[in-house]
mmCIF file with all atom_site columns, C-alpha atoms in Angstrom:
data_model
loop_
_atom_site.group_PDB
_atom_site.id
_atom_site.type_symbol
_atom_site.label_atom_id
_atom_site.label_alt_id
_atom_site.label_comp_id
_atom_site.label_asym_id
_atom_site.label_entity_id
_atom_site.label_seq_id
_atom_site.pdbx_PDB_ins_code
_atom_site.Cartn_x
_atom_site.Cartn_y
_atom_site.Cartn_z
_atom_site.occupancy
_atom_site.B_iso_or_equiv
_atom_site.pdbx_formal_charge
_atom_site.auth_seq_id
_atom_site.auth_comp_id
_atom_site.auth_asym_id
_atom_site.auth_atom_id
_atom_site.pdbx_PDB_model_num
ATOM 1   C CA . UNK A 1 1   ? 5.785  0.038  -23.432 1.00 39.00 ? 1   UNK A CA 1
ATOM 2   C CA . UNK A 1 2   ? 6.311  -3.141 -21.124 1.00 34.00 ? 2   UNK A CA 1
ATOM 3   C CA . UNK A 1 3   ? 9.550  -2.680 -19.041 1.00 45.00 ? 3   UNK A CA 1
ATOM 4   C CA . UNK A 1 4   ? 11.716 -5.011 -17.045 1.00 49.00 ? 4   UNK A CA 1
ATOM 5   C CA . UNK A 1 5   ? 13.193 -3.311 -14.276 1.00 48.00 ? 5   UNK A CA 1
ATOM 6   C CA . UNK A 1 6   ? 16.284 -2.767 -13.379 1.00 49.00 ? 6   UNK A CA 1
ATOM 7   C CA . UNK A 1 7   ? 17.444 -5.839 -11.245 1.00 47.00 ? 7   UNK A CA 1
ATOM 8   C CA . UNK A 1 8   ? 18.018 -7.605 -14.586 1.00 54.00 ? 8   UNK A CA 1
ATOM 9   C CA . UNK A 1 9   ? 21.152 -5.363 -15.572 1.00 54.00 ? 9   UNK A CA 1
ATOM 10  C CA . UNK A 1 10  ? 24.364 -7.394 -14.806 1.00 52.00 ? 10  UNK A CA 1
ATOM 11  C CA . UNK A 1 11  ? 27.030 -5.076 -16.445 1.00 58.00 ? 11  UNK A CA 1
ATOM 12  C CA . UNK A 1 12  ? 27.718 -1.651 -17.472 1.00 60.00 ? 12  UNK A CA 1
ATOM 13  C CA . UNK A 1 13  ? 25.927 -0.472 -20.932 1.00 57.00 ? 13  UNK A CA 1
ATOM 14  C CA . UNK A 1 14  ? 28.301 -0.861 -23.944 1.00 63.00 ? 14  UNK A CA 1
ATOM 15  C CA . UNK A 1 15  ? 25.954 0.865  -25.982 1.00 63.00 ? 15  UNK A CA 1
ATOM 16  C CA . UNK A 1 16  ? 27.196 5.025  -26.667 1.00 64.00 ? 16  UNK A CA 1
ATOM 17  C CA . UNK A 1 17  ? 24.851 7.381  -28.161 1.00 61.00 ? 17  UNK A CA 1
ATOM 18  C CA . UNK A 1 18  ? 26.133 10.624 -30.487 1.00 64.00 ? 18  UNK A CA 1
ATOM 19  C CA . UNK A 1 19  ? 23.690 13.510 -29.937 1.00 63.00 ? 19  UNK A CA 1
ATOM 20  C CA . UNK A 1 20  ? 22.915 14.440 -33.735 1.00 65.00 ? 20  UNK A CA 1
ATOM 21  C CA . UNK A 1 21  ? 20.506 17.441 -32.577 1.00 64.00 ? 21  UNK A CA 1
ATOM 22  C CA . UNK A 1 22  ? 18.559 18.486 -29.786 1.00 64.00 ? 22  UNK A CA 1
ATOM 23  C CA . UNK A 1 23  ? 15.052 20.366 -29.251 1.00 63.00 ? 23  UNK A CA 1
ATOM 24  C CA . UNK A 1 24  ? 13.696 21.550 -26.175 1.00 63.00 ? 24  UNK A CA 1
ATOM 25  C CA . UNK A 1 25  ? 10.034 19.463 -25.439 1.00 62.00 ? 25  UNK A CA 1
ATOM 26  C CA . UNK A 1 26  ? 7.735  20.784 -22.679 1.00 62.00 ? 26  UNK A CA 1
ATOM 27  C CA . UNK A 1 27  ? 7.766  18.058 -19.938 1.00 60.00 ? 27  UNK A CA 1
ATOM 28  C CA . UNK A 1 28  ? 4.037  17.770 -19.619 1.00 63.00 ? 28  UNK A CA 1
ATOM 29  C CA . UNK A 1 29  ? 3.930  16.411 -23.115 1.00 74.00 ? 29  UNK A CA 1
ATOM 30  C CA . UNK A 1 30  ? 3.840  13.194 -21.843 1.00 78.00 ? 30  UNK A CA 1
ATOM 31  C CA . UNK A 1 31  ? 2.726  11.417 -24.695 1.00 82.00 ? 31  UNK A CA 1
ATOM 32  C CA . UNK A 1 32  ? 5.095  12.936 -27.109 1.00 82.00 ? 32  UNK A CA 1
ATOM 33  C CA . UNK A 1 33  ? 7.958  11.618 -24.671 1.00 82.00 ? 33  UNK A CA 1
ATOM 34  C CA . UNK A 1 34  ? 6.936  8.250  -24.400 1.00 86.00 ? 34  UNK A CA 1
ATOM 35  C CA . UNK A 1 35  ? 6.657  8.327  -28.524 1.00 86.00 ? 35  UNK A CA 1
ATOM 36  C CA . UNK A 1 36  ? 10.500 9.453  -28.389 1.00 82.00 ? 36  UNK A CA 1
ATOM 37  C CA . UNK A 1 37  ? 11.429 6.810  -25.670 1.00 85.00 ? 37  UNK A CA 1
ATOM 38  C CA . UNK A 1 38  ? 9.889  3.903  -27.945 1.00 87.00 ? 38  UNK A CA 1
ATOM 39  C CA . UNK A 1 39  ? 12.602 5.181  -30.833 1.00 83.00 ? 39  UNK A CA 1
ATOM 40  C CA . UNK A 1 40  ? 15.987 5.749  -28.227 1.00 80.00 ? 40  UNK A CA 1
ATOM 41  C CA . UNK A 1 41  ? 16.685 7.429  -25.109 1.00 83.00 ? 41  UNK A CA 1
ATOM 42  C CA . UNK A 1 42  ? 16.127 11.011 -23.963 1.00 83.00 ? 42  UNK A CA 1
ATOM 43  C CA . UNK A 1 43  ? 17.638 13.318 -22.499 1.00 83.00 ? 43  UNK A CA 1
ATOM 44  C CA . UNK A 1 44  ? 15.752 14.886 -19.676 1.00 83.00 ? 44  UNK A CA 1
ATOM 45  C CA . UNK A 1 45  ? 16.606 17.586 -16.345 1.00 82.00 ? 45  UNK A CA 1
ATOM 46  C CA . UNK A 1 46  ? 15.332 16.433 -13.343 1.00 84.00 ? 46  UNK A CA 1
ATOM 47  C CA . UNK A 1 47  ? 14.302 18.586 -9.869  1.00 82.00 ? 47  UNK A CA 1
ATOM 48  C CA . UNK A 1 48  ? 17.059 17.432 -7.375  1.00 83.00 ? 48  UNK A CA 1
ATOM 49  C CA . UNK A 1 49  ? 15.211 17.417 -4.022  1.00 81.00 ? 49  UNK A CA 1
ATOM 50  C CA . UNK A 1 50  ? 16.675 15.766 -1.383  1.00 82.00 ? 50  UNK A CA 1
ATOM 51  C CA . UNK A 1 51  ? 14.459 12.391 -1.800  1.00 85.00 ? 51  UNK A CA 1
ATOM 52  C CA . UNK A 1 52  ? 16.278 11.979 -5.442  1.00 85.00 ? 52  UNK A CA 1
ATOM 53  C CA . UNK A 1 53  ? 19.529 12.367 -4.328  1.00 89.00 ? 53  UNK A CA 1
ATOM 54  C CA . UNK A 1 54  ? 18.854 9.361  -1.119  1.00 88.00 ? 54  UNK A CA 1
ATOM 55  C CA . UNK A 1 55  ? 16.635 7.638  -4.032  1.00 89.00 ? 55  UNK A CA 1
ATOM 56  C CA . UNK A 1 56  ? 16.889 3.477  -3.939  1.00 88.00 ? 56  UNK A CA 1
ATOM 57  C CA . UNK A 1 57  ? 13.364 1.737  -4.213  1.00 86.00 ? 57  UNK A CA 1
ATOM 58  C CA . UNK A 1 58  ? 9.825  3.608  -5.129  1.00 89.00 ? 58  UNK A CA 1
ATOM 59  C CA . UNK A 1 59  ? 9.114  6.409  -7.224  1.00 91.00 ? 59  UNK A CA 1
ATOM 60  C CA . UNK A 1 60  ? 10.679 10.185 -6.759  1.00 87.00 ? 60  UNK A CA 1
ATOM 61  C CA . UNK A 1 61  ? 7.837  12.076 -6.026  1.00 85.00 ? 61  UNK A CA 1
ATOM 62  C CA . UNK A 1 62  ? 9.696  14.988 -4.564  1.00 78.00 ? 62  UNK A CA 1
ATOM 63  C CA . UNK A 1 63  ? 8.774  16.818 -1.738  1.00 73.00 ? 63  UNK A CA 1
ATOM 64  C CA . UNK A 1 64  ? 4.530  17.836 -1.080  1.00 70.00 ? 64  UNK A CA 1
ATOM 65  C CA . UNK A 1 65  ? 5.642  21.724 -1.503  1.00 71.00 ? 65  UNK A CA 1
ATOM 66  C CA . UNK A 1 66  ? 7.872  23.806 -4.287  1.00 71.00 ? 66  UNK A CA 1
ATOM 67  C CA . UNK A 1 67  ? 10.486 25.296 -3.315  1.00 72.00 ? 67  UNK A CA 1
ATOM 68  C CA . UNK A 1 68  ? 12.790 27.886 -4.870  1.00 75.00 ? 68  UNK A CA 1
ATOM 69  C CA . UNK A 1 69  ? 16.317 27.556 -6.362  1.00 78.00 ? 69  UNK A CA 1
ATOM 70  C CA . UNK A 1 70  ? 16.094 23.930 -6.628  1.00 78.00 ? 70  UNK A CA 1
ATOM 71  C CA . UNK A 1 71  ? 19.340 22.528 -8.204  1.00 83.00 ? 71  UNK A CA 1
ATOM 72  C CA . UNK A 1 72  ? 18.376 20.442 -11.435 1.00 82.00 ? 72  UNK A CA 1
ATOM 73  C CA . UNK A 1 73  ? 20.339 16.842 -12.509 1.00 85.00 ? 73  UNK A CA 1
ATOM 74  C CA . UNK A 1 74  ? 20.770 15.770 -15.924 1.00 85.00 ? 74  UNK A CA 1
ATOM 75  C CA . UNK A 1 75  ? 19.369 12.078 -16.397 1.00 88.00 ? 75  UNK A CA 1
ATOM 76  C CA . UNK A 1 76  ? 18.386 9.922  -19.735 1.00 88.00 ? 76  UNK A CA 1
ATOM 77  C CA . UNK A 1 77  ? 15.325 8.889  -19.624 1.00 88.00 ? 77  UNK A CA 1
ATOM 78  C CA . UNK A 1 78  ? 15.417 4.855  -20.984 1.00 89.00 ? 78  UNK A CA 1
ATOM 79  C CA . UNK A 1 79  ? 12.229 3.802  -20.723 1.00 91.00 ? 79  UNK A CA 1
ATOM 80  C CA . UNK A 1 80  ? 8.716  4.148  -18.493 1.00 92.00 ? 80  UNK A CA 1
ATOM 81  C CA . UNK A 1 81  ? 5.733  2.052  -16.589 1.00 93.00 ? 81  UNK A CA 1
ATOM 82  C CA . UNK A 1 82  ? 3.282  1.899  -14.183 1.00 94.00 ? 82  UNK A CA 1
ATOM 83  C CA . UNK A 1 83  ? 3.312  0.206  -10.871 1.00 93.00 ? 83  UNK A CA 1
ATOM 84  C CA . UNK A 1 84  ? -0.248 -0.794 -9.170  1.00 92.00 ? 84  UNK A CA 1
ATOM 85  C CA . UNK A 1 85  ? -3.703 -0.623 -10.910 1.00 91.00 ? 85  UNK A CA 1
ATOM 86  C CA . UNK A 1 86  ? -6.643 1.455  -11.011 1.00 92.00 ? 86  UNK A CA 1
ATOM 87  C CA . UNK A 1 87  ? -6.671 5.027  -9.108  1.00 90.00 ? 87  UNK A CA 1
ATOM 88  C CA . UNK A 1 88  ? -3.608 4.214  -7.208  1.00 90.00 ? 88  UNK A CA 1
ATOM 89  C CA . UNK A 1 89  ? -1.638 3.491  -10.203 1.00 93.00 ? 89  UNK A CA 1
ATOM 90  C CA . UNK A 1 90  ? 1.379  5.264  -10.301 1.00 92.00 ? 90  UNK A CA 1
ATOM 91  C CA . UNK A 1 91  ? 3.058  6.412  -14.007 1.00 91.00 ? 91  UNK A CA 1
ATOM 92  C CA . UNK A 1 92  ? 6.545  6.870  -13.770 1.00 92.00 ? 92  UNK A CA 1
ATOM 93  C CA . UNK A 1 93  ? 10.076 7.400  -16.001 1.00 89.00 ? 93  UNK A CA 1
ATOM 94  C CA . UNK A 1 94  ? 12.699 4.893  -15.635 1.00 92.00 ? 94  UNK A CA 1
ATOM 95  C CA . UNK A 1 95  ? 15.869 7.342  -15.713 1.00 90.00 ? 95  UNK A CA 1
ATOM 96  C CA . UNK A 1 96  ? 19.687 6.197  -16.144 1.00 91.00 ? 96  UNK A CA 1
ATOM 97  C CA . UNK A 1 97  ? 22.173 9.154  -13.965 1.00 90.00 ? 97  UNK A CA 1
ATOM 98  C CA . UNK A 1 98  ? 25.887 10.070 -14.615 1.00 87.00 ? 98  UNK A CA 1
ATOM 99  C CA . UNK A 1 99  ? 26.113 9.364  -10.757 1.00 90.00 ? 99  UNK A CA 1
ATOM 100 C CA . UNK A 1 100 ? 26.953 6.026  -10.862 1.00 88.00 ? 100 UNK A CA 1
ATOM 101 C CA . UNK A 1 101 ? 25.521 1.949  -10.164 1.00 89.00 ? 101 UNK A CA 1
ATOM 102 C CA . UNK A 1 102 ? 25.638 3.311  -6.312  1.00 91.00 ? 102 UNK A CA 1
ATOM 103 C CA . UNK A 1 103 ? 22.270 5.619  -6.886  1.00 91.00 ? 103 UNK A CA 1
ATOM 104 C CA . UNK A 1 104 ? 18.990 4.154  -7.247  1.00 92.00 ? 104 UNK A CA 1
ATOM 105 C CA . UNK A 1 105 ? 18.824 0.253  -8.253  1.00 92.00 ? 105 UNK A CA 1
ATOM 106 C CA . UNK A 1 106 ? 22.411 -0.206 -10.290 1.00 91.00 ? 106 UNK A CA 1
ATOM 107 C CA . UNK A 1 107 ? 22.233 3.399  -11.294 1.00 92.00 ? 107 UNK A CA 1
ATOM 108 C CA . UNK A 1 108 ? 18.465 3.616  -12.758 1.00 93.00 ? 108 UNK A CA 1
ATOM 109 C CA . UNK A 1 109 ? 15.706 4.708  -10.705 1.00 93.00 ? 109 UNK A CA 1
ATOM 110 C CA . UNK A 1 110 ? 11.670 5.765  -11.210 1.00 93.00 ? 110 UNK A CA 1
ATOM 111 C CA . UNK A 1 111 ? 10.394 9.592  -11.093 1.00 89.00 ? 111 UNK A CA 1
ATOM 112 C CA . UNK A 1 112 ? 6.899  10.311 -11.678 1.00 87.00 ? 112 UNK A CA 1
ATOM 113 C CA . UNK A 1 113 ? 5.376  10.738 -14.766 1.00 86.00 ? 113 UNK A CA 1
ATOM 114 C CA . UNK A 1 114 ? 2.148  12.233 -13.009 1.00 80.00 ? 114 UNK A CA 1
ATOM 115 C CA . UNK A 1 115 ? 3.492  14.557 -10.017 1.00 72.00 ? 115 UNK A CA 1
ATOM 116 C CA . UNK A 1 116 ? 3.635  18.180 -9.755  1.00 65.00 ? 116 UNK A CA 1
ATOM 117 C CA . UNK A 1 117 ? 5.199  20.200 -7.486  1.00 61.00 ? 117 UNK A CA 1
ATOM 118 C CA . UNK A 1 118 ? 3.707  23.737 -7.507  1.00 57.00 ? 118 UNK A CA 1
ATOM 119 C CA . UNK A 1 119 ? 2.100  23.054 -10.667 1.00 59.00 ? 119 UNK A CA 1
ATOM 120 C CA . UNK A 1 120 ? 5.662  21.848 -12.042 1.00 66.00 ? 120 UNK A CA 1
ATOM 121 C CA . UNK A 1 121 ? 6.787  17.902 -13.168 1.00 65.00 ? 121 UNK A CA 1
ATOM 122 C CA . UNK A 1 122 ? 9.816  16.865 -11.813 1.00 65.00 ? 122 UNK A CA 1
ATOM 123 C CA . UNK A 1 123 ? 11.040 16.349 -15.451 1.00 70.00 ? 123 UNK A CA 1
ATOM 124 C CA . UNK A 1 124 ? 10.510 19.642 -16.692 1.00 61.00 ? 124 UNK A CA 1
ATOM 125 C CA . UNK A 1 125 ? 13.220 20.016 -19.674 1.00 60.00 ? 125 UNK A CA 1
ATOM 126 C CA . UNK A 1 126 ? 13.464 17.093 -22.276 1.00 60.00 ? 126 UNK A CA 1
ATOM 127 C CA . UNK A 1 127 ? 16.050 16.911 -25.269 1.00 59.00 ? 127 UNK A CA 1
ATOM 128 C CA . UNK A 1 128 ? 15.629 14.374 -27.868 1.00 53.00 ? 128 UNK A CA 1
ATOM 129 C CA . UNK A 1 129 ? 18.775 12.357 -28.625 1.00 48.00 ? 129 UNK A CA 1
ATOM 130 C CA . UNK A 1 130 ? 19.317 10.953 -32.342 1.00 45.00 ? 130 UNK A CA 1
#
């Protein structure tokens, strides 16, 4: 799926979504994601390492090492892409948070599709919203 980014968005979203049902999708079923994110957004939970939180430009790769009790953020995921070509290419989510236009770029930012973190994605619990 082509993407714009972000810099485009000039207002708040007036679009509101009901949650109809949910299921629980293991977040290194990539494919199946990006299949859900053609049809509407999803719901995702997101690692909150400290590079997330401070997140503006780039991709949220989180830190090189796991660590434990790692607080988790509730995000929608709205769409996805790839920046670069070849074996530097990056894959990444393009996620909306409840924290407001001052996160990120205007409230959106990129995690990484590919990256693991003790053998664990960064987006690790998806819900599908109807």
């Amino acid at each position: 799926m082509a993407v714009k980014w972000i810099q485009d968005i000039q207002e708040e979203p007036s679009v509101k979504l009901k949650i109809a049902r949910c299921e629980q999708i293991n977040g290194a079923l990539r494919e199946k994601i990006i299949r859900q994110v053609h049809q509407h957004p999803v719901a995702a939970v997101v690692d909150v390492y400290s590079e997330f939180i401070l997140l503006k430009e780039g991709i949220y790769e989180g830190p090189k090492e796991y660590q434990d009790d790692i607080p988790t953020h509730a995000v929608v995921i709205v769409g996805y892409g790839t920046q670069g070509i070849g074996p530097n290419a990056k894959n990444y989510w393009i996620v909306m948070s409840t924290w407001g236009r001052g996160w990120g770029v205007k409230g959106f930012g990129k995690v990484s599709r590919d990256h693991t973190i003790g053998g664990k994605y960064l987006v690790r619990r998806i819900s599908r919203v109807l």
